[in-house]
Short mmCIF file of C-alpha atoms in Angstrom, two decimals:
data_model
loop_
_atom_site.label_atom_id
_atom_site.label_comp_id
_atom_site.label_asym_id
_atom_site.label_seq_id
_atom_site.Cartn_x
_atom_site.Cartn_y
_atom_site.Cartn_z
CA UNK A 1 -8.10 -18.47 -10.65
CA UNK A 2 -9.14 -20.26 -13.01
CA UNK A 3 -10.74 -17.98 -15.34
CA UNK A 4 -7.05 -16.42 -15.43
CA UNK A 5 -4.04 -17.24 -17.58
CA UNK A 6 -1.00 -19.32 -16.06
CA UNK A 7 1.28 -16.12 -16.74
CA UNK A 8 -1.14 -13.86 -14.73
CA UNK A 9 -1.18 -16.39 -11.54
CA UNK A 10 2.63 -17.42 -11.64
CA UNK A 11 5.31 -16.43 -9.43
CA UNK A 12 8.34 -16.00 -11.86
CA UNK A 13 8.28 -12.11 -12.47
CA UNK A 14 11.06 -11.87 -9.55
CA UNK A 15 9.10 -9.48 -7.90
CA UNK A 16 9.56 -11.24 -4.33
CA UNK A 17 13.44 -10.83 -4.99
CA UNK A 18 15.36 -8.79 -2.32
CA UNK A 19 16.11 -6.34 -4.56
CA UNK A 20 12.46 -5.29 -5.22
CA UNK A 21 11.48 -5.93 -1.73
CA UNK A 22 14.17 -3.09 -0.59
CA UNK A 23 12.42 -0.68 -2.76
CA UNK A 24 8.98 -1.44 -1.14
CA UNK A 25 10.20 -1.10 2.20
CA UNK A 26 11.77 2.22 1.04
CA UNK A 27 8.28 3.35 -0.21
CA UNK A 28 6.53 2.69 2.72
CA UNK A 29 9.33 4.70 5.00
CA UNK A 30 11.23 7.10 2.36
CA UNK A 31 13.57 10.01 4.09
CA UNK A 32 13.15 13.10 3.61
CA UNK A 33 15.63 15.46 4.82
CA UNK A 34 13.03 18.31 6.42
CA UNK A 35 9.80 15.67 6.29
CA UNK A 36 11.09 12.29 7.17
CA UNK A 37 14.81 12.56 8.38
CA UNK A 38 14.79 9.06 10.03
CA UNK A 39 13.34 7.34 6.72
CA UNK A 40 15.17 4.90 4.60
CA UNK A 41 17.81 6.43 2.05
CA UNK A 42 17.15 4.93 -0.99
CA UNK A 43 20.44 3.35 -2.55
CA UNK A 44 19.00 0.67 -4.71
CA UNK A 45 17.88 2.52 -7.40
CA UNK A 46 20.29 3.15 -10.14
CA UNK A 47 19.49 6.82 -11.26
CA UNK A 48 21.56 9.39 -12.81
CA UNK A 49 20.29 13.33 -10.74
CA UNK A 50 23.73 14.40 -11.04
CA UNK A 51 23.41 16.46 -14.35
CA UNK A 52 19.70 17.76 -14.22
CA UNK A 53 20.73 21.06 -14.51
CA UNK A 54 22.32 20.91 -17.54
CA UNK A 55 19.39 19.62 -19.40
CA UNK A 56 16.97 22.23 -17.53
CA UNK A 57 19.20 24.91 -18.89
CA UNK A 58 19.32 23.60 -22.35
CA UNK A 59 15.67 23.67 -22.43
CA UNK A 60 15.33 27.28 -21.16
CA UNK A 61 17.45 28.02 -24.01
CA UNK A 62 15.43 26.19 -26.51
CA UNK A 63 11.82 26.69 -26.01
CA UNK A 64 10.75 25.90 -29.43
CA UNK A 65 11.49 22.00 -29.00
CA UNK A 66 10.22 22.18 -25.45
CA UNK A 67 7.28 23.85 -26.46
CA UNK A 68 6.45 21.52 -29.70
CA UNK A 69 7.57 24.09 -32.15
CA UNK A 70 9.01 24.48 -35.32
CA UNK A 71 10.28 27.85 -36.36
CA UNK A 72 7.62 29.62 -33.78
CA UNK A 73 5.00 27.32 -35.16
CA UNK A 74 3.34 24.89 -33.55
CA UNK A 75 3.58 21.34 -34.52
CA UNK A 76 1.73 20.07 -31.52
CA UNK A 77 -1.06 18.63 -34.22
CA UNK A 78 1.67 17.13 -36.17
CA UNK A 79 2.99 15.41 -33.20
CA UNK A 80 -0.33 14.38 -31.72
CA UNK A 81 -1.33 12.03 -34.72
CA UNK A 82 -0.10 8.49 -35.08
CA UNK A 83 3.29 8.21 -36.13
CA UNK A 84 5.10 5.28 -37.86
CA UNK A 85 6.15 2.58 -35.52
CA UNK A 86 9.65 3.04 -37.41
CA UNK A 87 10.34 6.56 -35.45
CA UNK A 88 10.98 9.84 -36.67
CA UNK A 89 13.76 9.64 -38.81
CA UNK A 90 15.50 12.81 -37.32
CA UNK A 91 15.48 11.21 -33.58
CA UNK A 92 16.95 7.93 -35.40
CA UNK A 93 19.57 10.05 -37.10
CA UNK A 94 20.15 11.76 -33.99
CA UNK A 95 20.25 8.52 -31.74
CA UNK A 96 22.74 7.16 -34.19
CA UNK A 97 25.18 10.02 -34.28
CA UNK A 98 25.21 10.11 -30.37
CA UNK A 99 25.97 6.66 -30.02
CA UNK A 100 28.83 7.14 -32.23
CA UNK A 101 29.93 10.38 -30.16
CA UNK A 102 29.18 8.30 -26.80
CA UNK A 103 32.29 5.98 -28.33
CA UNK A 104 34.54 8.62 -28.99
CA UNK A 105 33.45 8.55 -33.05
CA UNK A 106 35.66 5.02 -33.63
CA UNK A 107 32.58 3.42 -34.79
CA UNK A 108 29.63 4.65 -36.36
CA UNK A 109 26.09 3.29 -36.55
CA UNK A 110 23.69 3.08 -39.19
CA UNK A 111 19.98 4.80 -38.75
CA UNK A 112 18.56 2.15 -40.44
CA UNK A 113 19.80 -0.54 -38.06
CA UNK A 114 18.25 1.09 -35.16
CA UNK A 115 15.04 -0.05 -33.90
CA UNK A 116 13.02 2.22 -31.17
CA UNK A 117 11.80 0.49 -28.06
CA UNK A 118 10.26 2.22 -24.81
CA UNK A 119 13.54 1.52 -22.96
CA UNK A 120 15.91 -0.99 -22.66
CA UNK A 121 13.92 -3.19 -20.58
CA UNK A 122 11.63 -3.86 -23.97
CA UNK A 123 14.76 -3.64 -26.21
CA UNK A 124 16.22 -6.65 -24.19
CA UNK A 125 12.91 -8.49 -24.25
CA UNK A 126 12.30 -7.72 -27.79
CA UNK A 127 15.92 -9.44 -28.51
CA UNK A 128 14.76 -12.78 -26.54
CA UNK A 129 11.86 -13.10 -28.65
CA UNK A 130 13.66 -12.69 -31.92
CA UNK A 131 16.67 -14.85 -30.89
CA UNK A 132 15.04 -17.34 -28.83
CA UNK A 133 12.36 -19.80 -28.20
CA UNK A 134 10.55 -20.57 -25.08
CA UNK A 135 12.86 -23.39 -23.01
CA UNK A 136 16.02 -22.05 -24.93
CA UNK A 137 18.87 -20.79 -22.71
CA UNK A 138 21.31 -17.51 -22.63
CA UNK A 139 24.45 -16.95 -20.36
CA UNK A 140 25.16 -14.46 -18.59
CA UNK A 141 28.27 -13.21 -16.41
CA UNK A 142 27.57 -13.08 -12.80
CA UNK A 143 27.01 -10.97 -10.93
CA UNK A 144 24.06 -9.55 -13.38
CA UNK A 145 21.48 -6.91 -12.80
CA UNK A 146 18.54 -8.65 -10.81
CA UNK A 147 15.81 -7.40 -13.65
CA UNK A 148 17.07 -9.54 -15.86
CA UNK A 149 15.48 -12.59 -14.42
CA UNK A 150 12.24 -10.71 -15.17
CA UNK A 151 13.08 -9.13 -18.68
CA UNK A 152 14.94 -11.95 -20.31
CA UNK A 153 12.63 -14.54 -18.98
CA UNK A 154 8.87 -13.86 -17.60
CA UNK A 155 7.29 -13.44 -20.73
CA UNK A 156 9.44 -14.87 -23.35
CA UNK A 157 9.70 -18.16 -21.56
CA UNK A 158 13.63 -18.16 -22.23
CA UNK A 159 16.08 -19.66 -19.43
CA UNK A 160 19.44 -18.14 -17.72
CA UNK A 161 22.17 -20.08 -17.24
CA UNK A 162 24.72 -17.97 -15.36
CA UNK A 163 28.45 -17.43 -16.27
CA UNK A 164 30.33 -18.04 -13.00
CA UNK A 165 32.59 -15.40 -12.04
CA UNK A 166 34.49 -14.89 -9.18
CA UNK A 167 36.01 -11.77 -7.06
CA UNK A 168 39.59 -14.13 -7.50
CA UNK A 169 40.34 -11.77 -10.93
CA UNK A 170 37.69 -8.99 -10.10
CA UNK A 171 34.78 -11.04 -11.76
CA UNK A 172 36.09 -11.57 -15.13
CA UNK A 173 35.05 -13.30 -17.59
CA UNK A 174 37.23 -15.96 -18.69
CA UNK A 175 37.02 -18.90 -21.30
CA UNK A 176 36.75 -21.86 -18.69
CA UNK A 177 33.79 -19.96 -17.12
CA UNK A 178 32.34 -19.64 -20.49
CA UNK A 179 32.79 -23.68 -21.53
CA UNK A 180 31.14 -24.25 -18.13
CA UNK A 181 28.00 -22.33 -18.54
CA UNK A 182 27.67 -24.01 -21.81
CA UNK A 183 27.75 -27.30 -20.60
CA UNK A 184 25.84 -26.72 -17.34
CA UNK A 185 23.52 -25.75 -20.16
CA UNK A 186 23.57 -28.89 -22.34
CA UNK A 187 23.38 -31.23 -18.97
CA UNK A 188 20.06 -29.15 -18.14
CA UNK A 189 19.09 -30.25 -22.09
CA UNK A 190 18.89 -26.50 -22.65
CA UNK A 191 19.77 -25.01 -26.33
CA UNK A 192 21.85 -22.16 -25.58
CA UNK A 193 21.03 -19.11 -28.14
CA UNK A 194 23.59 -16.82 -27.16
CA UNK A 195 25.35 -14.74 -24.25
CA UNK A 196 24.25 -11.10 -22.95
CA UNK A 197 26.54 -9.15 -21.13
CA UNK A 198 26.28 -5.73 -19.43
CA UNK A 199 29.40 -3.03 -20.70
CA UNK A 200 29.82 -1.35 -18.55
CA UNK A 201 28.84 -3.78 -16.23
CA UNK A 202 25.70 -3.35 -13.74
CA UNK A 203 26.47 -4.01 -10.86
CA UNK A 204 30.08 -4.13 -10.87
CA UNK A 205 30.60 -0.72 -12.52
CA UNK A 206 33.51 -1.62 -14.55
CA UNK A 207 34.04 -1.75 -18.24
CA UNK A 208 34.86 -4.85 -20.25
CA UNK A 209 38.17 -5.49 -21.39
CA UNK A 210 39.41 -6.13 -24.66
CA UNK A 211 40.57 -9.62 -23.45
CA UNK A 212 37.34 -10.50 -22.47
CA UNK A 213 35.56 -9.19 -25.88
CA UNK A 214 37.51 -11.18 -27.40
CA UNK A 215 36.84 -14.09 -26.24
CA UNK A 216 33.14 -13.75 -26.17
CA UNK A 217 33.38 -13.76 -30.12
CA UNK A 218 35.58 -16.24 -30.50
CA UNK A 219 33.63 -18.17 -28.34
CA UNK A 220 30.17 -16.92 -29.92
CA UNK A 221 31.88 -17.65 -33.36
CA UNK A 222 32.72 -21.57 -32.69
CA UNK A 223 29.27 -22.24 -30.74
CA UNK A 224 27.08 -20.35 -33.77
CA UNK A 225 25.28 -18.23 -31.24
CA UNK A 226 24.70 -14.76 -30.73
CA UNK A 227 25.85 -12.27 -28.58
CA UNK A 228 24.27 -9.24 -26.89
CA UNK A 229 25.92 -6.07 -25.56
CA UNK A 230 23.86 -4.02 -23.48
CA UNK A 231 25.70 -0.56 -23.19
CA UNK A 232 23.15 1.52 -21.56
CA UNK A 233 26.30 3.00 -19.17
CA UNK A 234 28.56 3.48 -21.64
CA UNK A 235 28.48 7.55 -21.16
CA UNK A 236 29.17 6.78 -17.60
CA UNK A 237 32.93 5.76 -17.48
CA UNK A 238 34.40 8.44 -15.72
CA UNK A 239 38.12 7.30 -15.28
CA UNK A 240 40.67 4.88 -16.93
CA UNK A 241 40.38 2.36 -18.58
CA UNK A 242 38.05 3.76 -21.17
CA UNK A 243 35.11 2.16 -22.67
CA UNK A 244 35.56 -0.45 -25.38
CA UNK A 245 32.21 -0.91 -27.59
CA UNK A 246 31.92 -4.64 -28.92
CA UNK A 247 31.54 -2.59 -32.05
CA UNK A 248 34.78 -1.54 -32.04
CA UNK A 249 36.58 -5.08 -31.84
CA UNK A 250 34.30 -6.11 -34.42
CA UNK A 251 35.69 -3.49 -36.89
CA UNK A 252 39.38 -4.23 -35.38
CA UNK A 253 39.07 -7.79 -35.78
CA UNK A 254 37.70 -6.86 -39.48
CA UNK A 255 34.35 -9.09 -38.88
CA UNK A 256 32.08 -6.53 -40.97
CA UNK A 257 29.77 -8.25 -43.39
CA UNK A 258 30.76 -11.96 -41.84
CA UNK A 259 27.82 -14.09 -40.06
CA UNK A 260 29.44 -13.38 -36.59
CA UNK A 261 28.72 -9.65 -37.47
CA UNK A 262 25.27 -10.26 -38.27
CA UNK A 263 24.96 -12.54 -34.85
CA UNK A 264 26.42 -9.57 -32.51
CA UNK A 265 23.51 -7.24 -31.20
CA UNK A 266 23.78 -3.52 -29.01
CA UNK A 267 21.12 -2.49 -26.48
CA UNK A 268 21.36 1.04 -25.78
CA UNK A 269 19.15 3.69 -23.74
CA UNK A 270 19.35 7.44 -22.47
CA UNK A 271 18.27 6.28 -19.09
CA UNK A 272 21.76 6.26 -17.52
CA UNK A 273 23.64 8.50 -19.55
CA UNK A 274 20.86 11.16 -19.81
CA UNK A 275 19.27 10.58 -16.46
CA UNK A 276 15.98 10.00 -18.18
CA UNK A 277 14.46 6.74 -17.17
CA UNK A 278 10.85 8.10 -17.45
CA UNK A 279 11.07 9.27 -20.99
CA UNK A 280 10.93 5.51 -21.94
CA UNK A 281 14.02 5.71 -24.60
CA UNK A 282 15.53 2.57 -25.52
CA UNK A 283 16.94 1.15 -28.69
CA UNK A 284 18.20 -2.13 -30.61
CA UNK A 285 20.79 -1.76 -33.48
CA UNK A 286 21.60 -4.72 -35.16
CA UNK A 287 23.33 -5.80 -38.38
CA UNK A 288 20.86 -8.71 -38.90
CA UNK A 289 18.36 -7.48 -41.50
CA UNK A 290 15.89 -9.82 -40.53
CA UNK A 291 16.47 -9.10 -36.65
CA UNK A 292 15.98 -5.12 -37.14
CA UNK A 293 12.45 -5.97 -39.27
CA UNK A 294 11.27 -8.37 -36.49
CA UNK A 295 12.03 -6.02 -33.85
CA UNK A 296 10.56 -3.54 -35.65
CA UNK A 297 7.32 -4.82 -36.19
CA UNK A 298 7.46 -6.03 -32.54
CA UNK A 299 8.30 -2.39 -31.11
CA UNK A 300 4.63 -1.21 -32.15
CA UNK A 301 4.06 -2.90 -28.71
CA UNK A 302 6.18 -0.46 -26.55
CA UNK A 303 7.00 3.02 -28.78
CA UNK A 304 8.22 6.02 -27.98
CA UNK A 305 6.00 8.81 -28.06
CA UNK A 306 6.59 11.30 -31.03
CA UNK A 307 6.42 14.32 -28.82
CA UNK A 308 9.56 12.47 -27.19
CA UNK A 309 11.25 11.95 -30.07
CA UNK A 310 10.63 15.86 -31.40
CA UNK A 311 12.13 17.16 -28.14
CA UNK A 312 15.11 14.63 -27.74
CA UNK A 313 16.18 15.08 -31.46
CA UNK A 314 16.76 18.57 -31.30
CA UNK A 315 18.79 18.16 -27.79
CA UNK A 316 20.57 15.30 -29.36
CA UNK A 317 21.56 17.34 -32.63
CA UNK A 318 23.06 20.18 -30.49
CA UNK A 319 26.96 18.71 -30.64
CA UNK A 320 27.80 21.56 -28.30
CA UNK A 321 25.53 20.73 -25.57
CA UNK A 322 26.15 16.75 -26.14
CA UNK A 323 30.08 17.16 -25.86
CA UNK A 324 29.70 19.40 -23.03
CA UNK A 325 27.31 17.48 -21.28
CA UNK A 326 29.16 14.01 -21.37
CA UNK A 327 32.08 15.41 -20.51
CA UNK A 328 30.69 17.81 -17.42
CA UNK A 329 28.52 14.24 -16.41
CA UNK A 330 31.33 12.37 -15.99
CA UNK A 331 33.56 14.66 -13.87
CA UNK A 332 30.63 14.54 -11.55
CA UNK A 333 30.30 10.81 -11.47
CA UNK A 334 34.00 10.76 -10.71
CA UNK A 335 33.41 13.05 -8.07
CA UNK A 336 30.54 11.33 -6.40
CA UNK A 337 31.93 7.78 -6.92
CA UNK A 338 35.39 9.40 -4.85
CA UNK A 339 32.95 10.56 -2.22
CA UNK A 340 31.13 7.36 -1.73
CA UNK A 341 34.84 5.47 -1.77
CA UNK A 342 36.17 7.40 0.93
CA UNK A 343 33.19 7.60 3.33
CA UNK A 344 33.19 3.36 2.72
CA UNK A 345 36.72 3.73 3.51
CA UNK A 346 36.42 5.61 6.46
CA UNK A 347 33.73 2.78 8.13
CA UNK A 348 36.57 0.09 7.25
CA UNK A 349 34.81 -1.02 4.11
CA UNK A 350 36.43 -1.62 0.82
CA UNK A 351 34.91 -2.05 -2.86
CA UNK A 352 35.88 -3.30 -6.22
CA UNK A 353 37.61 -0.86 -8.06
CA UNK A 354 35.34 0.67 -10.84
CA UNK A 355 35.79 3.02 -13.44
CA UNK A 356 31.96 3.56 -14.51
CA UNK A 357 28.39 3.34 -13.76
CA UNK A 358 26.27 4.98 -10.92
CA UNK A 359 26.97 2.37 -7.98
CA UNK A 360 29.94 0.77 -6.35
CA UNK A 361 30.17 -2.78 -5.96
CA UNK A 362 30.88 -3.06 -1.85
CA UNK A 363 32.52 -5.78 -0.26
CA UNK A 364 30.87 -6.43 3.33
CA UNK A 365 32.40 -10.02 3.72
CA UNK A 366 33.77 -9.15 6.88
CA UNK A 367 30.32 -8.27 8.33
CA UNK A 368 28.90 -11.77 8.13
CA UNK A 369 28.30 -13.78 11.09
CA UNK A 370 29.20 -16.74 8.65
CA UNK A 371 30.19 -17.35 4.99
CA UNK A 372 26.84 -18.06 3.99
CA UNK A 373 23.85 -16.50 1.96
CA UNK A 374 21.43 -16.25 4.98
CA UNK A 375 24.05 -14.30 6.89
CA UNK A 376 24.02 -12.05 4.13
CA UNK A 377 20.50 -11.71 3.91
CA UNK A 378 20.54 -11.15 7.90
CA UNK A 379 22.98 -8.17 7.28
CA UNK A 380 20.62 -6.49 4.37
CA UNK A 381 17.80 -6.65 6.82
CA UNK A 382 20.21 -4.90 9.63
CA UNK A 383 20.79 -2.36 7.20
CA UNK A 384 17.10 -2.07 5.53
CA UNK A 385 15.41 -1.65 8.87
CA UNK A 386 18.18 -0.61 11.61
CA UNK A 387 20.40 1.29 9.23
CA UNK A 388 17.74 2.44 7.15
CA UNK A 389 19.40 2.37 3.88
CA UNK A 390 18.15 0.30 1.41
CA UNK A 391 21.03 -1.46 -0.72
CA UNK A 392 21.31 -4.60 -3.04
CA UNK A 393 22.24 -8.03 -1.80
CA UNK A 394 24.50 -9.77 -3.87
CA UNK A 395 22.56 -12.88 -3.92
CA UNK A 396 19.57 -10.60 -5.85
CA UNK A 397 22.80 -9.96 -8.26
CA UNK A 398 23.01 -13.85 -8.76
CA UNK A 399 26.79 -13.44 -7.41
CA UNK A 400 28.17 -16.74 -6.04
CA UNK A 401 30.16 -15.46 -2.99
CA UNK A 402 28.07 -13.70 -0.19
CA UNK A 403 28.63 -10.45 1.45
CA UNK A 404 28.90 -8.37 -1.77
CA UNK A 405 26.32 -5.34 -1.99
CA UNK A 406 25.45 -3.31 -4.78
CA UNK A 407 25.12 0.88 -3.45
CA UNK A 408 23.95 3.57 -5.97
CA UNK A 409 25.65 6.94 -5.36
CA UNK A 410 23.97 9.46 -8.21
CA UNK A 411 20.38 9.20 -6.84
CA UNK A 412 20.69 11.51 -4.41
CA UNK A 413 21.93 14.82 -2.71
CA UNK A 414 25.44 15.06 -1.89
CA UNK A 415 24.08 16.08 1.78
CA UNK A 416 22.10 12.77 1.68
CA UNK A 417 24.74 10.72 0.49
CA UNK A 418 26.88 12.32 3.73
CA UNK A 419 24.08 11.14 6.21
CA UNK A 420 23.77 7.75 4.43
CA UNK A 421 27.32 6.67 5.25
CA UNK A 422 27.51 8.34 8.62
CA UNK A 423 24.49 5.93 9.34
CA UNK A 424 27.04 2.99 7.97
CA UNK A 425 29.77 4.16 9.77
CA UNK A 426 27.72 4.23 13.21
CA UNK A 427 26.26 1.01 12.34
CA UNK A 428 29.78 -0.65 11.78
CA UNK A 429 31.50 0.90 14.61
CA UNK A 430 28.69 0.26 16.96
CA UNK A 431 28.12 -1.89 20.37
CA UNK A 432 27.52 -5.13 17.74
CA UNK A 433 30.79 -4.77 16.30
CA UNK A 434 32.77 -4.56 19.95
CA UNK A 435 30.70 -7.45 21.37
CA UNK A 436 32.48 -9.97 19.07
CA UNK A 437 34.94 -12.42 20.48
CA UNK A 438 38.28 -12.17 19.39
CA UNK A 439 38.29 -15.52 17.82
CA UNK A 440 35.33 -14.40 15.87
CA UNK A 441 36.91 -11.51 14.60
CA UNK A 442 39.71 -13.13 13.67
CA UNK A 443 37.80 -15.39 11.52
CA UNK A 444 35.86 -12.90 9.88
CA UNK A 445 39.24 -10.89 9.25
CA UNK A 446 40.74 -14.21 7.45
CA UNK A 447 37.21 -14.91 5.57
CA UNK A 448 37.58 -11.38 4.04
CA UNK A 449 41.12 -12.31 2.35
CA UNK A 450 39.74 -15.36 0.89
CA UNK A 451 39.76 -15.28 -2.90
CA UNK A 452 37.32 -17.97 -3.91
CA UNK A 453 34.20 -19.09 -2.44
CA UNK A 454 32.87 -22.86 -1.80
CA UNK A 455 29.61 -21.76 -1.16
CA UNK A 456 27.59 -21.25 -4.40
CA UNK A 457 24.15 -19.31 -4.41
CA UNK A 458 21.13 -21.46 -5.91
CA UNK A 459 21.01 -20.02 -9.63
CA UNK A 460 21.04 -22.42 -12.15
CA UNK A 461 17.40 -23.41 -13.41
CA UNK A 462 17.82 -27.41 -12.13
CA UNK A 463 17.80 -26.25 -8.48
CA UNK A 464 14.78 -24.32 -8.55
CA UNK A 465 11.35 -25.86 -7.50
CA UNK A 466 9.08 -26.25 -10.13
CA UNK A 467 7.08 -22.88 -9.65
CA UNK A 468 10.22 -21.28 -9.66
CA UNK A 469 10.95 -22.43 -13.42
#
């Protein structure tokens, strides 16, 4: 051990989170309709597999792009040789245009302010390296994507301080919650360098409101800090209210060319909207020239292949395709979301009203034996090992109220979803539910109606054991 670095031997990656442990159990016993019908169904992975046929159809109609040809001539050698880490101009132009289209062309993006990265994971970590030093902190509203504990902290040394949001107002960001998180960081002697949000939210599946964005911009203006808006689900909004990018609010408030304007940064990728996480395509968009320059240099450690850039520049430049794809993909997401919600309701389970994303934030508080995170993990284990569904417990998302779960719906066939919902209904309606005493039933029923929880999960930096920091 003494021959290895502390980074190699530390336990701060977050791989032991229930979020990742659920994946491991699935991989040991994956469901297959024919080969393994009793296996675990993966509902913990936010992948979009609903519109692959649209992309495959485009590839069939555009063989030059798929075969790395230009006007019938091979450009394989050109793409195989070294490329500048600034990226192919054609791809950056196409990506900037697609980001604008995704936002209804209400705002435009300058390709010169785009930095290409190997996925949103790399983009978020690169921004941490650009904006914060080890020991500095970023504020994140809860619940948040479990992978941020790895992406933002593991290699950068940056700390996360939660902005505690509750079910009382649909987990919306409030002025008081922002101030309380900032004060908490100060008590921990942490210098706050910024706020990071996901819009639309992962795991809530909701879009950030104009009011929330105004609160955030006012907050970072007063505190002289940064705002990162991770907008990788911007094209998955399938019903009203629509998506509002932070860039739109900056424009409305006439903050262009101000210091605040330079402190707002956007992360985007094609992993969710186009369902291409394996292509590893992410971007940073920043109005700060210094951040763009530094992030571009850092991007050399995680480049997008030239072949990928060439193929996707052709696809994204086809405006008829992108327009039709975005519209059809949203219709399919809406229909699939409706089926999940209906199936959950049939099992007596409700979820937070949502309008975006590849998942639902599901309320299973009434199924807990007690209002504790121990009971949440107990329920989660039953669902993984007995019901054989991998879903993500709220505690892995740092939710401060036990009993919430993230359930994904776009990474499987409709038939598999039906199997999953049938399993869940059988579990809820099974012997364990009918044998509960009447008093226990009434207690759990009243527990479900609670608006604010008094139990707070162990989230803060100062609550962790030294080896977990």
